[in-house]
Amino acid sequence: MKIQEADAKSLLLAQGLPVPAWDVARTPLEARTAAQRLFNAGEARVVIKAQVLVGGRGKAGGVKLASSLDEAEETASRILGMDIKGITVRKVLVSGAVDIAKEFYLGAIIDRATRRIVLMASAEGGVEIEEVARQNPGAIHQVAADPQLGLLAFQARGLGLAVGLRDALLSQFVTIAQGLYSTMKANDADLVEVNPLAIVSDKSPDGSVAPRLVCLDAKITLDDSGLARHPRLEALRDLDEEDPTDAQARKLGINFIRLEGSIGCMVNGAGLAMTTMDLVKHYGGEPANFLDIGGGARHETVCGAMELILADSNVKAILVNIFGGITRGDEVAEGLIEAWASQARKIPMVVRIVGTNADEAADMLRKANVETATSLDEAAEKAVTLAKGAAR
Ligand code: GDP
Ligand code: MN
């Protein structure tokens, strides 16, 4: 789950990281009020930033500075309602603007190969890191934290030195890098990214002018499977930007991932779902989705899952593969028949149900004129043939 910059900054702040104060505004007037507060607190300029869950907002015109109340309100009214990469901007972050002396990239990710949290840093900050990785991979430095010991100071220092930091800025960098690591751990995040991490040389809130490091942008992706451990974080889900298909799947309690192919799959169990997809590919087809309806799925769930599959206009055939253990075959068959009969678009379907109440299920399906198969190979092969037939 991706969360908005403002929420990501709250999580960074909770770990003690330096983030300029901000407000979130949903209307130009709210932005004006927020700017007023910041000007009153001594800020000379404010930055107004589109809150959308995509990168490159700056380039798209979604990040602008303003130095008066009127300008802040006017800028907010231009950004609100703007379309950035297909997403409508519904809110903006308003923050005190700083003078940037240099921009760095700092990010923490989970490296699946080493099964560790890896910290990455680059002196080429501000631009998208994928761009740096493509054009100048040598400019990205990384270090893996130890799962027992965490990110040790000497490791963070090595990273800071590699991007050219020294003295006071280097020790600030160490604290910030360790803070990113603790943000990952505290929230079960998959990614915590600060880009830019900026050296600013204007007056800090305490009046001093020594250069300091500040987190100007924040991007956090939370591990969906970890959310059960953090009920508070569930509230950060931005329903405005959630894919309706994902929202529906979550409501049904099923695992659904849309893919590019033409064969809609409905399977119980993640392992069986993957096997089913493998066999579809083996017989020359392409799965349209991964769908695990879970154990003991009732017929309402089956109906809902069918709607999700049929909502994808690329789907040319449906393959259902159910191994009945806790899940009862007849219950699934009932849901399938009901959902299939009510579909507007007539899509061919092949069903394989084995295990608990498989005979009852087969009877029901035959009566409803649904194609059945006994082995998984047969089912996959039939689905591929049906999809090809439908495509012609
Ligand atoms: P992104 O484009 O979606 O990654 O949004 P960012 O928050 O990273 O903002 C894009 C760029 O706007 C940054 O790289 C900065 O150059 C600039 N920017 C953001 N905040 C400030 C600020 O407080 N002062 C100044 N001068 N520039 C800023
Ligand atoms: Mn950024």
XYZ file of C-alpha atoms and ligand atoms in Angstrom:
421
model
C 0.000 0.000 0.000
C 1.364 3.368 -1.034
C 0.717 6.297 1.259
C 0.714 10.011 0.508
C 3.766 12.191 1.099
C 2.091 13.953 4.046
C 1.406 10.632 5.791
C 4.877 9.350 4.951
C 6.313 12.494 6.524
C 4.327 11.791 9.718
C 5.953 8.366 9.915
C 9.411 9.897 9.369
C 8.719 12.534 11.995
C 7.699 9.815 14.460
C 11.224 8.411 14.094
C 12.718 11.823 14.797
C 13.722 12.720 11.245
C 14.019 16.380 10.154
C 10.923 17.218 8.108
C 9.697 20.793 7.560
C 6.284 21.446 9.154
C 3.332 21.037 6.790
C -0.421 21.213 6.441
C -2.715 19.449 4.014
C -5.286 21.561 2.137
C -8.228 20.425 0.037
C -9.281 23.860 -1.197
C -7.405 27.014 -2.279
C -8.756 28.764 0.797
C -7.428 26.068 3.106
C -4.071 26.436 1.366
C -4.195 30.188 2.001
C -4.889 29.592 5.702
C -2.022 27.112 5.887
C 0.311 29.583 4.164
C -0.813 32.309 6.577
C 0.214 30.123 9.507
C 3.615 29.467 7.934
C 4.231 33.147 7.071
C 3.243 34.059 10.638
C 5.796 31.543 11.888
C 8.485 33.420 9.960
C 8.641 31.573 6.633
C 9.421 33.779 3.634
C 8.050 31.369 1.036
C 5.883 28.266 0.977
C 5.965 25.246 -1.280
C 2.684 23.772 -2.513
C 2.765 20.149 -3.567
C 0.188 17.911 -5.220
C -0.626 14.871 -3.080
C -0.917 12.018 -5.555
C 0.579 8.553 -5.321
C 2.928 8.934 -8.293
C 6.449 10.250 -8.654
C 7.632 13.093 -10.862
C 5.113 15.591 -9.556
C 7.696 18.361 -9.849
C 8.189 17.773 -13.565
C 4.419 17.596 -14.083
C 3.963 21.053 -12.550
C 2.577 19.759 -9.266
C 5.224 21.385 -7.023
C 5.355 25.204 -6.896
C 6.686 27.911 -4.616
C 4.687 30.921 -3.475
C 5.766 33.997 -1.562
C 2.482 35.729 -0.778
C -0.937 34.696 0.451
C -2.589 35.498 -2.873
C 0.073 33.591 -4.741
C -0.332 30.598 -2.419
C -4.089 30.528 -2.933
C -3.777 30.989 -6.683
C -1.076 28.305 -6.986
C -3.153 25.871 -4.934
C -6.167 26.491 -7.150
C -4.040 25.680 -10.192
C -2.646 22.444 -8.698
C -5.924 21.205 -7.204
C -7.887 19.456 -9.928
C -4.773 19.059 -12.076
C -4.284 15.708 -13.774
C -0.951 14.067 -12.965
C -0.298 10.782 -14.770
C -4.036 10.111 -14.933
C -4.747 10.996 -11.304
C -6.786 14.029 -10.295
C -5.152 16.103 -7.553
C -7.579 16.374 -4.620
C -5.273 17.763 -1.966
C -2.020 19.655 -1.618
C 0.689 19.771 0.989
C 1.681 23.244 2.102
C 5.064 23.591 3.748
C 7.677 26.222 4.419
C 10.035 26.414 1.427
C 13.762 26.098 1.979
C 16.793 27.197 -0.075
C 18.325 24.043 -1.443
C 22.127 23.920 -1.689
C 22.292 20.304 -2.867
C 19.934 17.370 -3.365
C 20.653 13.742 -2.447
C 18.740 10.538 -2.817
C 18.324 8.259 0.194
C 16.157 5.167 0.178
C 15.606 1.926 2.065
C 14.219 -1.156 0.357
C 13.909 -4.847 1.084
C 16.372 -6.776 -1.018
C 14.747 -10.150 -1.546
C 17.949 -11.778 -2.765
C 19.877 -11.105 0.445
C 16.715 -10.892 2.581
C 17.942 -7.684 4.127
C 16.991 -4.070 4.294
C 19.306 -2.232 1.945
C 20.016 1.484 2.182
C 20.777 3.263 -1.076
C 22.203 6.730 -1.466
C 23.219 8.936 -4.347
C 24.628 12.424 -4.722
C 22.432 12.706 -7.814
C 19.239 13.450 -5.927
C 16.061 15.173 -7.005
C 15.742 13.174 -10.213
C 14.031 9.795 -10.263
C 16.394 7.089 -9.031
C 15.404 4.750 -11.884
C 16.852 7.395 -14.222
C 20.149 7.469 -12.285
C 20.233 3.657 -12.237
C 19.935 3.615 -16.027
C 22.351 6.404 -16.904
C 24.906 6.287 -14.120
C 24.519 3.174 -11.959
C 27.917 3.843 -10.353
C 26.428 6.920 -8.704
C 24.209 4.748 -6.492
C 25.871 3.441 -3.344
C 24.342 0.825 -1.106
C 24.771 -1.068 2.108
C 22.788 -3.951 3.614
C 21.689 -3.756 7.261
C 22.115 -6.762 9.492
C 18.742 -8.225 10.518
C 19.957 -8.685 14.114
C 22.062 -5.572 14.586
C 20.242 -3.132 12.323
C 21.978 -0.417 10.335
C 25.200 0.242 12.185
C 26.663 3.735 12.420
C 29.817 2.787 10.522
C 27.719 1.454 7.648
C 25.653 4.641 7.462
C 28.848 6.688 7.689
C 30.343 4.727 4.780
C 27.282 5.557 2.716
C 27.438 9.232 3.665
C 31.139 9.436 2.808
C 30.447 7.761 -0.534
C 28.043 10.545 -1.495
C 30.542 13.189 -0.415
C 29.299 14.248 3.007
C 31.709 15.255 5.789
C 31.721 16.587 9.349
C 28.427 17.755 10.859
C 26.432 16.917 7.733
C 27.870 13.406 7.794
C 26.732 12.781 11.348
C 23.277 14.141 10.479
C 23.230 11.759 7.542
C 24.014 8.816 9.861
C 21.060 9.709 12.097
C 18.771 10.096 9.076
C 19.857 6.821 7.456
C 19.297 4.986 10.734
C 15.933 6.743 11.015
C 14.950 5.420 7.588
C 15.879 1.950 8.750
C 13.765 2.290 11.902
C 10.871 3.671 9.818
C 11.052 0.496 7.713
C 11.039 -1.703 10.811
C 8.445 0.206 12.839
C 5.859 0.159 10.065
C 6.660 -3.032 8.147
C 7.423 -0.927 5.090
C 8.686 -2.273 1.773
C 10.151 1.049 0.755
C 11.059 4.315 2.442
C 12.456 6.927 0.105
C 13.575 10.499 0.682
C 14.264 12.277 -2.588
C 15.481 14.881 -2.244
C 17.290 14.726 1.019
C 18.514 18.289 0.795
C 21.301 20.383 2.240
C 19.693 23.644 3.180
C 21.633 26.666 4.293
C 18.902 29.066 5.322
C 18.072 29.902 8.893
C 16.900 26.924 10.919
C 14.008 27.331 13.398
C 16.499 27.992 16.224
C 18.036 30.900 14.322
C 21.351 29.221 13.407
C 22.570 29.226 9.820
C 24.788 26.140 9.742
C 23.952 23.922 6.743
C 21.691 21.018 7.656
C 20.038 18.028 6.033
C 16.266 18.043 5.612
C 13.845 15.446 4.199
C 11.958 17.409 1.542
C 10.023 14.549 -0.021
C 8.908 11.210 1.372
C 7.605 8.113 -0.279
C 6.613 5.032 1.698
C 5.143 1.737 0.563
C 3.763 -0.450 3.330
C 3.750 -4.226 3.192
C 0.078 -5.162 2.751
C 0.640 -8.366 4.674
C 2.081 -6.395 7.578
C -0.944 -4.104 7.905
C -2.723 -6.508 10.236
C -0.030 -5.635 12.779
C -0.633 -1.890 12.350
C -4.348 -1.095 12.473
C -3.459 2.625 12.716
C -1.767 2.531 9.329
C -4.820 1.077 7.619
C -6.395 4.521 8.100
C -3.751 5.994 5.780
C -5.138 4.107 2.801
C -6.141 6.711 0.215
C -9.475 5.468 -1.074
C -9.555 8.276 -3.671
C -6.675 6.641 -5.478
C -7.263 2.977 -4.854
C -7.963 0.913 -7.964
C -11.673 -0.067 -7.707
C -10.727 -3.659 -8.535
C -8.284 -3.781 -5.620
C -10.855 -2.262 -3.275
C -13.446 -4.827 -4.340
C -11.011 -7.742 -3.911
C -10.072 -6.519 -0.459
C -13.746 -6.285 0.507
C -14.316 -9.855 -0.661
C -11.194 -11.029 1.168
C -9.649 -12.503 -1.958
C -6.228 -12.155 -3.493
C -6.524 -10.686 -6.965
C -3.766 -9.423 -9.226
C -4.579 -8.294 -12.722
C -2.273 -9.484 -15.518
C -2.138 -8.922 -19.268
C -3.533 -12.165 -20.718
C -6.935 -13.393 -21.881
C -7.708 -16.317 -19.589
C -9.423 -15.379 -16.367
C -8.446 -17.771 -13.579
C -10.340 -18.564 -10.394
C -8.509 -20.895 -8.067
C -8.441 -21.691 -4.361
C -5.013 -21.530 -2.783
C -2.037 -19.429 -3.871
C 0.116 -22.415 -4.813
C -2.609 -23.992 -6.900
C -3.276 -20.622 -8.526
C 0.373 -20.374 -9.571
C 0.357 -23.947 -10.875
C -2.777 -23.161 -12.857
C -1.134 -20.113 -14.385
C 1.932 -22.195 -15.277
C -0.234 -24.738 -17.075
C -2.136 -22.042 -18.949
C 1.216 -20.795 -20.215
C 2.374 -24.340 -20.935
C -0.583 -24.811 -23.272
C 0.146 -21.551 -25.069
C -2.238 -19.194 -23.248
C -1.747 -16.131 -21.069
C -3.485 -15.715 -17.698
C -5.532 -12.516 -17.287
C -5.125 -12.559 -13.529
C -3.965 -14.288 -10.417
C -6.963 -15.007 -8.202
C -6.955 -16.981 -4.995
C -10.449 -17.136 -3.518
C -9.034 -18.632 -0.341
C -10.166 -21.593 1.713
C -13.839 -22.230 2.477
C -15.068 -19.638 -0.029
C -18.873 -19.298 0.008
C -20.886 -18.748 -3.087
C -21.121 -14.950 -2.563
C -17.331 -14.810 -2.721
C -17.360 -16.879 -5.890
C -19.917 -14.499 -7.440
C -17.821 -11.489 -6.463
C -14.642 -13.067 -7.820
C -16.415 -13.808 -11.096
C -17.472 -10.169 -11.392
C -13.859 -9.087 -10.935
C -12.733 -11.437 -13.701
C -15.484 -10.346 -16.063
C -14.790 -6.659 -15.451
C -11.583 -7.137 -17.456
C -12.464 -6.737 -21.132
C -9.358 -8.719 -22.180
C -10.814 -11.906 -20.732
C -11.828 -14.342 -23.487
C -12.241 -17.519 -21.435
C -12.521 -18.440 -17.767
C -10.719 -21.285 -16.088
C -11.921 -22.393 -12.676
C -9.781 -24.803 -10.721
C -10.998 -25.762 -7.257
C -9.575 -28.339 -4.941
C -12.334 -28.940 -2.444
C -11.061 -29.435 1.080
C -12.770 -26.975 3.370
C -14.186 -25.400 0.232
C -17.267 -27.341 -0.872
C -17.510 -28.077 -4.597
C -21.299 -27.696 -4.761
C -21.144 -24.334 -3.027
C -18.605 -23.080 -5.566
C -20.610 -24.548 -8.463
C -23.718 -22.719 -7.250
C -21.893 -19.383 -7.188
C -20.307 -20.021 -10.569
C -23.564 -20.909 -12.266
C -25.331 -17.912 -10.794
C -22.577 -15.460 -11.741
C -22.019 -16.976 -15.158
C -25.721 -16.961 -16.010
C -26.082 -13.295 -15.091
C -23.103 -12.043 -17.119
C -23.843 -9.620 -19.907
C -20.858 -10.700 -21.961
C -21.008 -14.421 -22.858
C -17.583 -15.773 -22.031
C -16.843 -19.498 -22.316
C -15.886 -21.178 -19.061
C -14.274 -24.464 -18.145
C -14.497 -25.757 -14.602
C -12.502 -28.355 -12.780
C -13.674 -29.155 -9.275
C -12.191 -32.061 -7.341
C -12.445 -33.103 -3.696
C -15.335 -32.402 -1.329
C -18.734 -32.735 -3.082
C -17.115 -32.866 -6.536
C -19.802 -35.224 -7.907
C -22.638 -32.921 -6.856
C -20.742 -30.006 -8.400
C -20.239 -31.878 -11.692
C -23.964 -32.676 -11.880
C -24.956 -29.061 -11.295
C -22.463 -27.770 -13.858
C -23.557 -30.255 -16.523
C -27.180 -29.248 -16.060
C -26.174 -25.605 -16.488
C -24.248 -26.432 -19.691
C -20.885 -25.460 -18.258
C -17.839 -27.169 -19.738
C -16.067 -29.339 -17.159
C -12.704 -31.085 -16.956
C -11.334 -33.730 -14.635
C -7.601 -33.119 -14.812
C -5.851 -29.774 -14.545
C -4.063 -30.380 -17.851
C -7.375 -30.970 -19.577
C -8.878 -27.857 -17.986
C -5.956 -25.612 -18.961
C -5.837 -26.954 -22.505
C -9.584 -26.449 -22.954
C -9.419 -22.907 -21.591
C -6.625 -22.008 -24.011
C -8.602 -23.462 -26.942
C -11.753 -21.618 -25.850
C -9.868 -18.319 -25.543
C -8.347 -18.742 -28.999
C -11.728 -19.620 -30.456
C -13.290 -16.560 -28.878
C -10.501 -14.303 -30.118
C -11.139 -15.297 -33.736
P 8.500 14.748 -6.928
O 8.840 15.489 -8.183
O 7.171 14.085 -7.022
O 9.566 13.805 -6.510
O 8.330 15.861 -5.782
P 9.438 16.497 -4.794
O 8.834 16.697 -3.484
O 10.682 15.705 -4.805
O 9.668 17.936 -5.412
C 10.298 18.135 -6.661
C 11.343 19.197 -6.574
O 10.794 20.400 -6.107
C 12.468 18.890 -5.613
O 13.452 18.060 -6.151
C 12.999 20.269 -5.321
O 13.948 20.649 -6.305
C 11.781 21.148 -5.435
N 11.365 21.509 -4.074
C 10.613 20.805 -3.194
N 10.514 21.443 -2.014
C 11.218 22.585 -2.139
C 11.522 23.684 -1.274
O 11.137 23.749 -0.105
N 12.314 24.674 -1.768
C 12.795 24.658 -3.052
N 13.564 25.658 -3.466
N 12.533 23.659 -3.886
C 11.768 22.639 -3.445
Mn 10.845 13.590 -4.976
